[in-house]
Coordinates of C-alpha atoms in Angstrom, one line a residue:
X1 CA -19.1 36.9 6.2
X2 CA -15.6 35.8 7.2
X3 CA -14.1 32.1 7.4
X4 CA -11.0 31.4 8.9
X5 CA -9.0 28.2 8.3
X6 CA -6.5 27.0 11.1
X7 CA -4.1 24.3 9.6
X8 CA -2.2 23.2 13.3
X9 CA 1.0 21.0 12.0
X10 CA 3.2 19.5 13.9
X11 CA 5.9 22.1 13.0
X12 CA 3.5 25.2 11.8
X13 CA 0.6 26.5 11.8
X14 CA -1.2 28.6 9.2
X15 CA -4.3 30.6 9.4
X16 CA -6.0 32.1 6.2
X17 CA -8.9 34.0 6.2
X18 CA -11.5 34.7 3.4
X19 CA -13.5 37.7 4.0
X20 CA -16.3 39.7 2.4
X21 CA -18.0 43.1 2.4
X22 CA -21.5 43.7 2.8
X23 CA -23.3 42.7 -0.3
X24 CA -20.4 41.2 -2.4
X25 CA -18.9 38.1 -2.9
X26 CA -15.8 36.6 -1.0
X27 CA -12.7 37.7 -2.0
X28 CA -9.3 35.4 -2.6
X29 CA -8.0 33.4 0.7
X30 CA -5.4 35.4 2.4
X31 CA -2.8 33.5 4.9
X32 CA -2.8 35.7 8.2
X33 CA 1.0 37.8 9.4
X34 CA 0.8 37.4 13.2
X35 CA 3.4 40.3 14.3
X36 CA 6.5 38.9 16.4
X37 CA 5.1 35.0 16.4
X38 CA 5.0 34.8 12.3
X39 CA 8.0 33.2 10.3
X40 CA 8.5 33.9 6.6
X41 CA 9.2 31.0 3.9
X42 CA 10.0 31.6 0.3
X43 CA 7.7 29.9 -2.1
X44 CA 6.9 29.6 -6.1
X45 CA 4.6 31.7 -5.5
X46 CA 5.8 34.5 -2.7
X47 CA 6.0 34.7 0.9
X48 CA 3.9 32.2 2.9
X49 CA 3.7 33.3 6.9
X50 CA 3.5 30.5 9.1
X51 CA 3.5 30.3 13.4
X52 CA 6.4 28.1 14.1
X53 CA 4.2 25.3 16.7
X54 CA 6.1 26.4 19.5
X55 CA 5.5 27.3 23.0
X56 CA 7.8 28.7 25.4
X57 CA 6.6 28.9 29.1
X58 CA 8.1 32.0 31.6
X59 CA 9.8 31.9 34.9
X60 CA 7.0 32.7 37.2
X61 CA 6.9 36.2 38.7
X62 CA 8.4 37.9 35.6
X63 CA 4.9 39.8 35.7
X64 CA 4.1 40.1 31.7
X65 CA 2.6 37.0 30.8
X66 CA 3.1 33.5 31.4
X67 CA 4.0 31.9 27.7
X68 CA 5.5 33.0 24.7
X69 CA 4.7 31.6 21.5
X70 CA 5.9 31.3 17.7
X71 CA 9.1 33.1 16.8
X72 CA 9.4 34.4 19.9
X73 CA 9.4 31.2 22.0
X74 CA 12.1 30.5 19.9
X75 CA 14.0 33.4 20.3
X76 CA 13.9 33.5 24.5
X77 CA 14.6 29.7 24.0
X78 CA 18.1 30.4 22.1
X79 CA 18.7 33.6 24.1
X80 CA 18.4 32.4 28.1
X81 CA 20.0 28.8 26.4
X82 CA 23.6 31.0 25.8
X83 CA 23.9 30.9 30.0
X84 CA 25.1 27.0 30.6
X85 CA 24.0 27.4 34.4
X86 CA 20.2 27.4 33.0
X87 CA 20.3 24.7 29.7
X88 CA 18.6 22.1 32.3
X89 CA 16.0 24.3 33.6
X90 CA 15.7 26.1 30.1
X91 CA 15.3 23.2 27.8
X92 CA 11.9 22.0 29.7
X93 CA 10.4 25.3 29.3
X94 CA 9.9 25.0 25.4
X95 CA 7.1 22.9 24.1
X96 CA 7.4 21.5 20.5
X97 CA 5.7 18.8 18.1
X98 CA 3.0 18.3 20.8
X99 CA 0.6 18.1 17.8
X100 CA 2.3 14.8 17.0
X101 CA 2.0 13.6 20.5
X102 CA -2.1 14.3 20.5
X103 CA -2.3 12.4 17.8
X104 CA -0.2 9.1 19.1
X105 CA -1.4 6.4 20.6
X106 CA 1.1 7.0 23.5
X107 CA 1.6 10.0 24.7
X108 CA 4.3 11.4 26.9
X109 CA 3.4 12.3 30.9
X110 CA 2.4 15.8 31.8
X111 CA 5.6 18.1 32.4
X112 CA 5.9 20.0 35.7
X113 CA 7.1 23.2 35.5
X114 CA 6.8 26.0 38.4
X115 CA 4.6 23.4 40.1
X116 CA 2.5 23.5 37.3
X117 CA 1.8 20.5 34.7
X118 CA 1.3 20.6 31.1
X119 CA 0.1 17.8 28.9
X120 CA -0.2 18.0 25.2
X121 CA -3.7 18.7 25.3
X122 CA -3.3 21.8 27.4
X123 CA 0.1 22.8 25.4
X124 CA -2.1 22.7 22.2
X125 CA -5.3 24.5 23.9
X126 CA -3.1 27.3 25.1
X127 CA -1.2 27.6 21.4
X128 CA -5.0 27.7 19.6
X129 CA -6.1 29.7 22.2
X130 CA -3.4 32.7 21.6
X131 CA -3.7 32.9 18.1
X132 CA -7.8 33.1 18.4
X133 CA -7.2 35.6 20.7
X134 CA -4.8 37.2 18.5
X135 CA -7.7 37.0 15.5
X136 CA -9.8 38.9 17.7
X137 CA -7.3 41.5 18.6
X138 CA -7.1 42.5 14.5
X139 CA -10.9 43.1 14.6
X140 CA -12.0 39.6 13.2
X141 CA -14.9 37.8 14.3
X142 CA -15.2 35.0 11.9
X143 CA -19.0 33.8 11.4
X144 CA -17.6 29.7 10.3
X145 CA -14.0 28.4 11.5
X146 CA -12.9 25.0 9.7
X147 CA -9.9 23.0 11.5
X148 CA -7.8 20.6 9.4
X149 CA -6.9 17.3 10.5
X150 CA -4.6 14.4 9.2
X151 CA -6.0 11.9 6.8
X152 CA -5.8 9.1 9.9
X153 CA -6.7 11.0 12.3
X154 CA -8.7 8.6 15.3
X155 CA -11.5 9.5 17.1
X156 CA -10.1 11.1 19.8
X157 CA -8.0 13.7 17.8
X158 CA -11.6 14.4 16.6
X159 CA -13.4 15.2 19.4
X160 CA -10.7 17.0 21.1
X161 CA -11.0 19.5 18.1
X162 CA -14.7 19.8 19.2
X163 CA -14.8 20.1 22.3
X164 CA -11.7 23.0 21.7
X165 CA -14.2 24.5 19.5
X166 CA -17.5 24.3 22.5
X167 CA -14.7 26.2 24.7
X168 CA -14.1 29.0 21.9
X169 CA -17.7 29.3 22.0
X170 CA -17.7 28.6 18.1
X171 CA -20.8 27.4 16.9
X172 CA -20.4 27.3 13.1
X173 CA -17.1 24.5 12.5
X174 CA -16.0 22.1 10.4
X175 CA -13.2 19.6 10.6
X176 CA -12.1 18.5 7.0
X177 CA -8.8 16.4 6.4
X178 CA -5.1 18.3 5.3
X179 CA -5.2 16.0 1.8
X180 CA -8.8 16.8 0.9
X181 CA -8.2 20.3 1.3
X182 CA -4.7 20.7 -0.2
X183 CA -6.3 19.8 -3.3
X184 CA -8.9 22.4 -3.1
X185 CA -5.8 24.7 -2.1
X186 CA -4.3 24.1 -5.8
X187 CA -7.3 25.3 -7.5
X188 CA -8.4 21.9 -8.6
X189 CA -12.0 22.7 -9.3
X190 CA -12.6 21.5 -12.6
X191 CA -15.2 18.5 -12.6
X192 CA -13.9 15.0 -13.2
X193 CA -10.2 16.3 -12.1
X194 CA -8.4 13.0 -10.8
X195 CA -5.3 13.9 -8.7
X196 CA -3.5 12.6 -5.8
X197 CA -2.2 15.1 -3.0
X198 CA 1.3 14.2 -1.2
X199 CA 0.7 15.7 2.5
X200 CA 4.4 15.0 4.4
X201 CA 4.8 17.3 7.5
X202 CA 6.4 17.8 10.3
X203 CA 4.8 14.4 12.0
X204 CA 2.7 12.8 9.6
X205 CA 2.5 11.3 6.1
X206 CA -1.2 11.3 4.4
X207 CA -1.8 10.5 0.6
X208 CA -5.3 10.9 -1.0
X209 CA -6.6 10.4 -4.3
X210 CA -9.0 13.0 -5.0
X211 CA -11.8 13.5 -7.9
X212 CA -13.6 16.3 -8.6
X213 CA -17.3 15.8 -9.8
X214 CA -20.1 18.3 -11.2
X215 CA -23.2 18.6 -9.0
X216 CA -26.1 20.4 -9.4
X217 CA -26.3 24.0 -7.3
X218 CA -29.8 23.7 -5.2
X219 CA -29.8 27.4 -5.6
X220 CA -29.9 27.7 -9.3
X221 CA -29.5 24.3 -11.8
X222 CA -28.1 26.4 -14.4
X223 CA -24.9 26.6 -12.4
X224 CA -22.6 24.2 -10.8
X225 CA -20.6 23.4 -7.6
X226 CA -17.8 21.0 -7.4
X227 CA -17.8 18.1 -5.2
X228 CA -14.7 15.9 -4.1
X229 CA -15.0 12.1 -3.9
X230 CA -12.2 10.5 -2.2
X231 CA -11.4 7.3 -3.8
X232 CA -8.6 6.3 -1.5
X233 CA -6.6 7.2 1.2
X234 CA -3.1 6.2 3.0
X235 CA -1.5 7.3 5.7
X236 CA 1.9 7.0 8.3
X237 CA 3.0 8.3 11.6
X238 CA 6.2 9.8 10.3
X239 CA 7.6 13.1 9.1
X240 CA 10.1 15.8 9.6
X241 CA 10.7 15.6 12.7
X242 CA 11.7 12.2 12.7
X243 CA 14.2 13.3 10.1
X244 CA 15.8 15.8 12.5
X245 CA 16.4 13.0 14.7
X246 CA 17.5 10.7 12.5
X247 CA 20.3 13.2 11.3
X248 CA 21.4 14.5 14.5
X249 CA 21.8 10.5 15.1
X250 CA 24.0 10.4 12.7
X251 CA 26.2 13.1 13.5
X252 CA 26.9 11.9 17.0
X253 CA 27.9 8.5 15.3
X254 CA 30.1 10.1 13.3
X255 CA 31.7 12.1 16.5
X256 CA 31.4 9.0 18.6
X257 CA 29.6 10.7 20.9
X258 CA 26.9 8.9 23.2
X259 CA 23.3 11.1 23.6
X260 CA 23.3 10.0 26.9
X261 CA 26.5 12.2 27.7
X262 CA 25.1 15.4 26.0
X263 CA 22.1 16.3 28.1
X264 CA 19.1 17.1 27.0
X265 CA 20.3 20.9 26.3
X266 CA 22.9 20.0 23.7
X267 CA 20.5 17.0 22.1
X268 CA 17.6 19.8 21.7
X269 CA 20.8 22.2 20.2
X270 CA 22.2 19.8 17.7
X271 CA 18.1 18.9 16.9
X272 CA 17.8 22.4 15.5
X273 CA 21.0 22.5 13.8
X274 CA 19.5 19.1 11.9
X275 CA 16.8 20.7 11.2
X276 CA 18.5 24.3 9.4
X277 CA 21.0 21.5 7.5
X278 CA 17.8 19.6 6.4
X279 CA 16.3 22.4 5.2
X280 CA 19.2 23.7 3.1
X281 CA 19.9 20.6 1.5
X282 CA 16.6 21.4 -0.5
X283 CA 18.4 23.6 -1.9
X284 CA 22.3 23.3 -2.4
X285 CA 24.2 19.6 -2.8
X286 CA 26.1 20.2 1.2
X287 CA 25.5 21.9 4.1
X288 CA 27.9 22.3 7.3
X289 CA 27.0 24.1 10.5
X290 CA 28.9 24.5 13.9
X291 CA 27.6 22.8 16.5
X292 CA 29.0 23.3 20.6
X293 CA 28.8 20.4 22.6
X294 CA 28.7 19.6 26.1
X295 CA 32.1 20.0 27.1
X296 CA 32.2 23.4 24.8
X297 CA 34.1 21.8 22.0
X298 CA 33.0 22.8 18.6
X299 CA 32.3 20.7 15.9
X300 CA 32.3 21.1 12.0
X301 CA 28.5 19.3 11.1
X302 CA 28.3 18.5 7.4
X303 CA 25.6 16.7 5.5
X304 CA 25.0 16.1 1.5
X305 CA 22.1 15.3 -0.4
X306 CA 23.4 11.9 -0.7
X307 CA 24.2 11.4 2.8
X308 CA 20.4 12.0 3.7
X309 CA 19.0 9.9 0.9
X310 CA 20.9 7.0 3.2
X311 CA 19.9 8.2 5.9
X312 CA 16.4 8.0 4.6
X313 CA 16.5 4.6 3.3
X314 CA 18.4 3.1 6.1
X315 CA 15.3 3.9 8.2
X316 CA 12.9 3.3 5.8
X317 CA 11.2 6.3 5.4
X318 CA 11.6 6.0 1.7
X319 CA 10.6 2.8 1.7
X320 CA 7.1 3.7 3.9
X321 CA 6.5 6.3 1.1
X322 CA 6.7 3.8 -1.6
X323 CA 4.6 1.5 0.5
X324 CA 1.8 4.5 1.0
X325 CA 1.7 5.4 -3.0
X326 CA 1.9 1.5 -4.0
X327 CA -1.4 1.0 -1.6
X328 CA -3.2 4.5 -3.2
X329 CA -2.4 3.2 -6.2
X330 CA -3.6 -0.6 -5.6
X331 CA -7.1 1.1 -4.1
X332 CA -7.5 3.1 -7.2
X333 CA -6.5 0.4 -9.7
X334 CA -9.3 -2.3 -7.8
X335 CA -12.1 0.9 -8.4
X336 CA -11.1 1.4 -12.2
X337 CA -8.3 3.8 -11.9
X338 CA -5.3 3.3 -13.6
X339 CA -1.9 5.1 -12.4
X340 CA -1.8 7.3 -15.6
X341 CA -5.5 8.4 -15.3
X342 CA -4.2 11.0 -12.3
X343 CA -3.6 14.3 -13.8
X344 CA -1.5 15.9 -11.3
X345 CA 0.6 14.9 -8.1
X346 CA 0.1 17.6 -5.5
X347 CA 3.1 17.7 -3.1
X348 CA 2.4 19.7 0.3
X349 CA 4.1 20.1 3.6
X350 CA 7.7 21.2 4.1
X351 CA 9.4 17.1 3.8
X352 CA 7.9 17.0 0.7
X353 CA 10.8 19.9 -0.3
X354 CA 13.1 17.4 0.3
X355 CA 15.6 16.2 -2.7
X356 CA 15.3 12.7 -2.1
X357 CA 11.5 12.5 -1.7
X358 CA 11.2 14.6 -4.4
X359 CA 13.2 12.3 -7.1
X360 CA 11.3 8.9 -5.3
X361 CA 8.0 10.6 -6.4
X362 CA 8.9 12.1 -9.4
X363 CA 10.1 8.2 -10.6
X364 CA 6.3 7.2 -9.9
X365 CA 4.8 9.6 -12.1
X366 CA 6.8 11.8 -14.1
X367 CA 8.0 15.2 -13.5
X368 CA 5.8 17.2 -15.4
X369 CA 2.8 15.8 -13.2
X370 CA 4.1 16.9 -9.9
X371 CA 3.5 20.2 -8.5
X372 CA 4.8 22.0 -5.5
X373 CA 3.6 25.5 -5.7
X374 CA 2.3 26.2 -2.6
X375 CA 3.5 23.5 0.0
X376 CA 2.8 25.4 2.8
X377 CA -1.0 27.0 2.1
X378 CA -2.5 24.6 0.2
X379 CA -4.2 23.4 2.8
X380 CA -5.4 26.4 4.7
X381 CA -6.6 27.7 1.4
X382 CA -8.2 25.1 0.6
X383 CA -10.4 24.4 3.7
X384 CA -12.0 27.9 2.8
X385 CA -13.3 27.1 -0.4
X386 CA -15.4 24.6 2.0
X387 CA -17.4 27.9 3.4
X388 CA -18.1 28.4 0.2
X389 CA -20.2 26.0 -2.0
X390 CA -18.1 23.1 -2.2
X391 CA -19.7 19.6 -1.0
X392 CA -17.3 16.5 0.2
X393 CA -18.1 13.0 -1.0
X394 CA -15.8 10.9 1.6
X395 CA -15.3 7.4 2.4
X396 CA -14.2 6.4 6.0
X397 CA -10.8 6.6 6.6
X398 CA -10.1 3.9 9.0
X399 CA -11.3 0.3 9.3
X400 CA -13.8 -0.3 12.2
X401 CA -13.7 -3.8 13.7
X402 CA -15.8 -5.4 16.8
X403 CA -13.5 -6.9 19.0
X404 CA -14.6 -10.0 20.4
X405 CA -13.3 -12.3 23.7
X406 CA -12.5 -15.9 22.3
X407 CA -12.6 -18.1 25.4
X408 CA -11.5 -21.3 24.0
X409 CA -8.3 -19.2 23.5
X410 CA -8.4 -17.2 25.8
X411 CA -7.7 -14.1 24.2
X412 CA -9.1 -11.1 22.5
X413 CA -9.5 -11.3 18.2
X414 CA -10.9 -8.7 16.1
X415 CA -14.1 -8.9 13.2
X416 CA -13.9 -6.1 10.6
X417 CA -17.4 -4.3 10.3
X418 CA -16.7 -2.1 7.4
X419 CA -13.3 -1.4 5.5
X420 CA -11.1 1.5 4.8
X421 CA -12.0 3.7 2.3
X422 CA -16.4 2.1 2.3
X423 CA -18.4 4.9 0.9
X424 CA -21.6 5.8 3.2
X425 CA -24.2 5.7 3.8
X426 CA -23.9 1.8 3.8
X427 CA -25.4 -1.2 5.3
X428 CA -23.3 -4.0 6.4
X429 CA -25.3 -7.2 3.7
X430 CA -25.4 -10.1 6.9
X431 CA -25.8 -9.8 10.3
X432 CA -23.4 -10.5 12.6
X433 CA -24.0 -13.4 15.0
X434 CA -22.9 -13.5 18.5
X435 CA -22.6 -16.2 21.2
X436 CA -22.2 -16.0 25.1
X437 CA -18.7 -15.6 26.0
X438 CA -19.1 -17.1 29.2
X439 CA -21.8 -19.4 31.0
X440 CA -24.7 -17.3 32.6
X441 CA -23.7 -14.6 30.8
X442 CA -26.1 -11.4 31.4
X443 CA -24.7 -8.8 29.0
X444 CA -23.1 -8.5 25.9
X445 CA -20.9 -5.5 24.8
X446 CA -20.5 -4.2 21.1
X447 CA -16.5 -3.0 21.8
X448 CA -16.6 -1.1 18.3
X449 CA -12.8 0.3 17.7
X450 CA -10.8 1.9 14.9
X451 CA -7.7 -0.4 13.4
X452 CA -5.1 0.6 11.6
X453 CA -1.9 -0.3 9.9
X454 CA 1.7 0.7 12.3
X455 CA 4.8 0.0 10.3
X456 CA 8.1 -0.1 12.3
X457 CA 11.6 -0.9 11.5
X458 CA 14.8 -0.9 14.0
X459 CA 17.7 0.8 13.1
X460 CA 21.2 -0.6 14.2
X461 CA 24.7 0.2 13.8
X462 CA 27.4 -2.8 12.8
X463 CA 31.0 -2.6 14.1
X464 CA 32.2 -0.4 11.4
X465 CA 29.2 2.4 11.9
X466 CA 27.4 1.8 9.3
X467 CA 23.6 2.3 9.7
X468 CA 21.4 -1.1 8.9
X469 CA 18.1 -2.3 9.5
X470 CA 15.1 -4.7 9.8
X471 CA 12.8 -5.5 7.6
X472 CA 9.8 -3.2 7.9
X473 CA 6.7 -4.8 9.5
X474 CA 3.5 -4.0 10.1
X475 CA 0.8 -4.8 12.4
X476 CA -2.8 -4.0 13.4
X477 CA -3.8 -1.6 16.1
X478 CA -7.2 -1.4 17.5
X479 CA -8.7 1.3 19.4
X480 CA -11.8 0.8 21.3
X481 CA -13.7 4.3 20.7
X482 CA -15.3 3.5 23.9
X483 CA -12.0 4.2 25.3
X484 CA -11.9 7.8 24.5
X485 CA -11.6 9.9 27.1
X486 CA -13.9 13.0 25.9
X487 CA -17.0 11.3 23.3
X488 CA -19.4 13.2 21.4
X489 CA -23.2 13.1 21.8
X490 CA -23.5 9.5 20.2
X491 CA -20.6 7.6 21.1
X492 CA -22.2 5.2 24.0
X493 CA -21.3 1.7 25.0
X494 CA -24.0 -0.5 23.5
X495 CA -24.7 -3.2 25.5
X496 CA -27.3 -6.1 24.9
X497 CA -29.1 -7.7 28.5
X498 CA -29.8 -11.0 27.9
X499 CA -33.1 -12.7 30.0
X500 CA -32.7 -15.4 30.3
X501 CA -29.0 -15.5 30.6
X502 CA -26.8 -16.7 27.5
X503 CA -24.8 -20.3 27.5
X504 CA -22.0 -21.2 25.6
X505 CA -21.9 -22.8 22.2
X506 CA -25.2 -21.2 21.5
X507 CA -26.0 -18.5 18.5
X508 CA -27.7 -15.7 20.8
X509 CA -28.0 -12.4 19.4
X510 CA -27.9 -10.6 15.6
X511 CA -26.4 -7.5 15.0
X512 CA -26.8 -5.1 12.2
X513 CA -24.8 -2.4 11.3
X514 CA -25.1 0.6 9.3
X515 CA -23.8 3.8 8.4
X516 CA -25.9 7.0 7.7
X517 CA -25.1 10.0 5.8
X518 CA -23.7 11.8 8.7
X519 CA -21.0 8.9 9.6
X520 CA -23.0 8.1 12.4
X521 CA -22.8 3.9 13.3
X522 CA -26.0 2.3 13.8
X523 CA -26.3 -1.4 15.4
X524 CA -29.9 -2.8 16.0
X525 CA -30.0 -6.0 18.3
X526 CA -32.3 -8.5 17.6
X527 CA -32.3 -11.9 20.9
X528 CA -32.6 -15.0 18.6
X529 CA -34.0 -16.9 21.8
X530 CA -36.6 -14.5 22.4
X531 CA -37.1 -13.2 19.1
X532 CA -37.1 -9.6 20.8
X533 CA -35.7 -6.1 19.8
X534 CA -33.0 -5.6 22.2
X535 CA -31.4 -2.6 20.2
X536 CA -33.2 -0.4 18.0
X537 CA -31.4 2.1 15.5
X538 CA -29.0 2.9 18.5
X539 CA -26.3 5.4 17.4
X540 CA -23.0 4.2 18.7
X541 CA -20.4 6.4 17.7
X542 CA -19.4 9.2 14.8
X543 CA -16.8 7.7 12.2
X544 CA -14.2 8.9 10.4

């Protein structure tokens, strides 16, 4: 038996593997060295290899292979980037953080290259692809492959993961989230073990408050398997990668230097050199680097740990980290949970190696609770001990609302069906009642959509230079899953005909809603004119 876990962040991927002879039990997880792609990082606990989420794609007609990958798209990037007649053509080749841009609501347009275009979604396929090909190439042909996923990951995300996995001709997957798993990836097994795991990447923040809970082993009662309940959950589209940029901002403040007048060359160039300060700063009090700009000049870059703290408050990142704990906290406070019931604060992810994040979370709960032992594993470790015996107790981790056309006011409003964070399998208590939109209406359309909460904040500059900003806000955003591009077997439009034809003003139809143990939404449709069945147990879509 071997399982392989594939953690694909925004700035690197891990792959562990837990494998077994013939006849014995699994052994310990081991993360994966991929010759020439692999970087090293130093940890508490040794040397953790990672695939830097990079792809570079070749000039055509080279004639030995079209893309490189890892370390080594890296390396070509840097080496053909030293001839200034090819930074324009050179700087389009390399894809990075397309992870992040899967994920968005928005994503960038496809980028031609060699008459060719690439789009996140066929970036990412040909990344996965590589290192599966790679797996195969050591001699390992895994019987189960789990993926990990962010804590707010939508629907689409999902079922692009799927349908990756149909194309790998993997039959045996599962898709569990980073924070569930980076709990598992500490060793937190023992039952009734209450901790909260701090997931802060490369493009995404996730928070989840995880117990463990004794269950009894179908197998034999005398012994035990754990099972993790999520009791709550939080989440924000923002990580390390917005760090780079906020930096590299701030040096070309500081130079008075306009991007516009660098070029998308020397922008990616003083990017990287953000990121290598931000990076050291975890480590010494000040950091300065040489950076080259446009015009050949070089610059003296230098950064303290003090300096980034600001930078970090001015665009309240801090500030979105204290919102995310503050509404973990709240959840688990309103189910019985107090803030000094959690054992242990389980920081994962390379921001969370950051000083200033660090000391914010460390004021919360104490610094003998926090542990960052293995921020870059955790999470690849942890999904294996799911092909094990380990059983998930979740709760959804979005909202899902019915949107609804309100044509008094002419405009679109939103009902919430079943909360963030609702354990299933659940039935809504009331129907929901539904009138005609319009006169002579003929059908009516459950639009059943995700919603989530997007903080934002604009960052401005006063006449002296010095950073300031607006007050974060937040808003809802709804996404119809009938909107995705790619569903799985039972996401369907549901759609109730109406005979004889619905008027305004009138009650028409009853829905109810329910939840079964898979996460599958189920709507029944009941005509309150002709007292007929219109829906029956139809499954509409999987949740998450």
């Amino acid at each position: 038996m071997t399982v392989i876990a594939i953690d694909f962040g925004t700035s690197n991927t891990a792959i562990a593997i837990l494998a077994s002879e013939e006849n014995c039990d699994l052994g310990l997880p081991k993360t994966l060295l991929f010759e020439e792609i692999s970087q090293g990082f130093a940890t508490a606990e040794g040397q953790a290899w990672l695939v830097p989420s990079l792809v570079y794609v070749l000039e055509s007609g080279r004639g030995y292979g079209e893309f490189l990958f890892g370390e080594q798209a890296r390396s070509q990037y840097q080496l053909e980037n030293q001839s200034n007649h090819q930074l324009n053509q050179q700087s389009k080749r390399l894809f990075q953080g397309f992870k992040r841009d899967i994920v968005a609501s928005f994503r960038s347009p496809a980028c031609e290259i060699d008459g060719k275009f690439y789009d996140a979604e066929a970036i990412t396929e040909i990344f996965l692809t590589e290192l599966w090909q790679r797996l195969a190439l050591k001699g390992f042909q895994p019987t189960q492959v789990i993926f990990t996923v962010p804590v707010g990951a939508f629907e689409g995300y999902l079922n692009w993961f799927s349908n990756f996995a149909e194309k790998l001709r993997v039959s045996n997957f599962q898709i569990i989230d980073e924070s569930t798993a980076a709990a598992l990836g500490y060793a937190i097994t023992r039952p009734n073990a209450l901790v909260l795991v701090i997931d802060f990447g490369g493009g995404t923040l996730d928070l989840s408050l995880v117990r463990t809970a004794p269950i009894a082993n179908n197998r034999a009662t005398q012994n035990q398997v754990v099972k993790a309940e999520e009791i709550a959950k939080s989440d924000a589209y923002i990580g390390g990668i917005d760090i780079d940029r906020w930096i590299a901002e701030y040096f070309l403040r500081q130079l008075g230097i306009a991007r516009s007048r660098i070029g998308e060359p020397c922008w990616l160039k003083i990017l990287a050199i953000a990121e290598q300060i931000k990076i050291k700063l975890s480590l010494v009090q000040e950091v300065q680097e040489d950076w080259i700009d446009h015009n050949q000049v070089t610059h003296k870059l230098k950064l303290s740990q003090d300096e980034l703290m600001e930078i970090l408050e001015q665009n309240q990142m801090l500030e979105q980290l204290r919102e995310a704990i503050d509404e973990v906290l709240t959840i688990g406070l309103n189910r019985g949970i107090s803030k000094a019931a959690i054992e242990q604060i389980l920081l994962v992810g390379g921001s969370c190696q950051i000083v200033a994040v660090q000391q914010l979370i460390i004021s919360y709960f104490g610094k003998s609770k926090v542990k960052l032992g293995k921020p870059f594993e955790a999470v690849a470790h942890g999904a294996l001990a799911l092909g094990q015996s380990l059983k998930i107790e979740d709760h959804l981790r979005h909202s899902y609302a019915i949107r609804l056309w309100e044509p008094y006011l002419h405009q679109y409003s939103f009902y919430t069906l079943f909360e963030k964070g609702t354990k299933y399998p659940c039935q809504r208590a009331e129907p929901l009642i539904l009138q005609a939109a319009i006169a002579g209406q003929t059908e009516i359309w459950l639009d059943i959509g995700e919603v989530a909460d997007i903080s934002q904040a604009e960052v401005t500059y006063d006449n002296a230079g010095r950073m300031t900003s607006s007050q974060l806000l937040k808003q809802s955003d709804f996404r119809s899953l009938a909107a995705n591009s790619k569903k799985s077997e039972v996401d369907q439009v549901c759609i109730a005909r109406l005979d004889p034809s619905g008027q305004l003003g009138s009650d028409r139809i009853t829905v109810n809603f329910e939840i079964d143990d898979r996460r599958v939404l189920i709507a029944t449709v009941r005509d309150l004119l002709t007292d007929k069945v219109l829906i029956d147990q139809q499954a509409i879509a999987k949740l998450e």
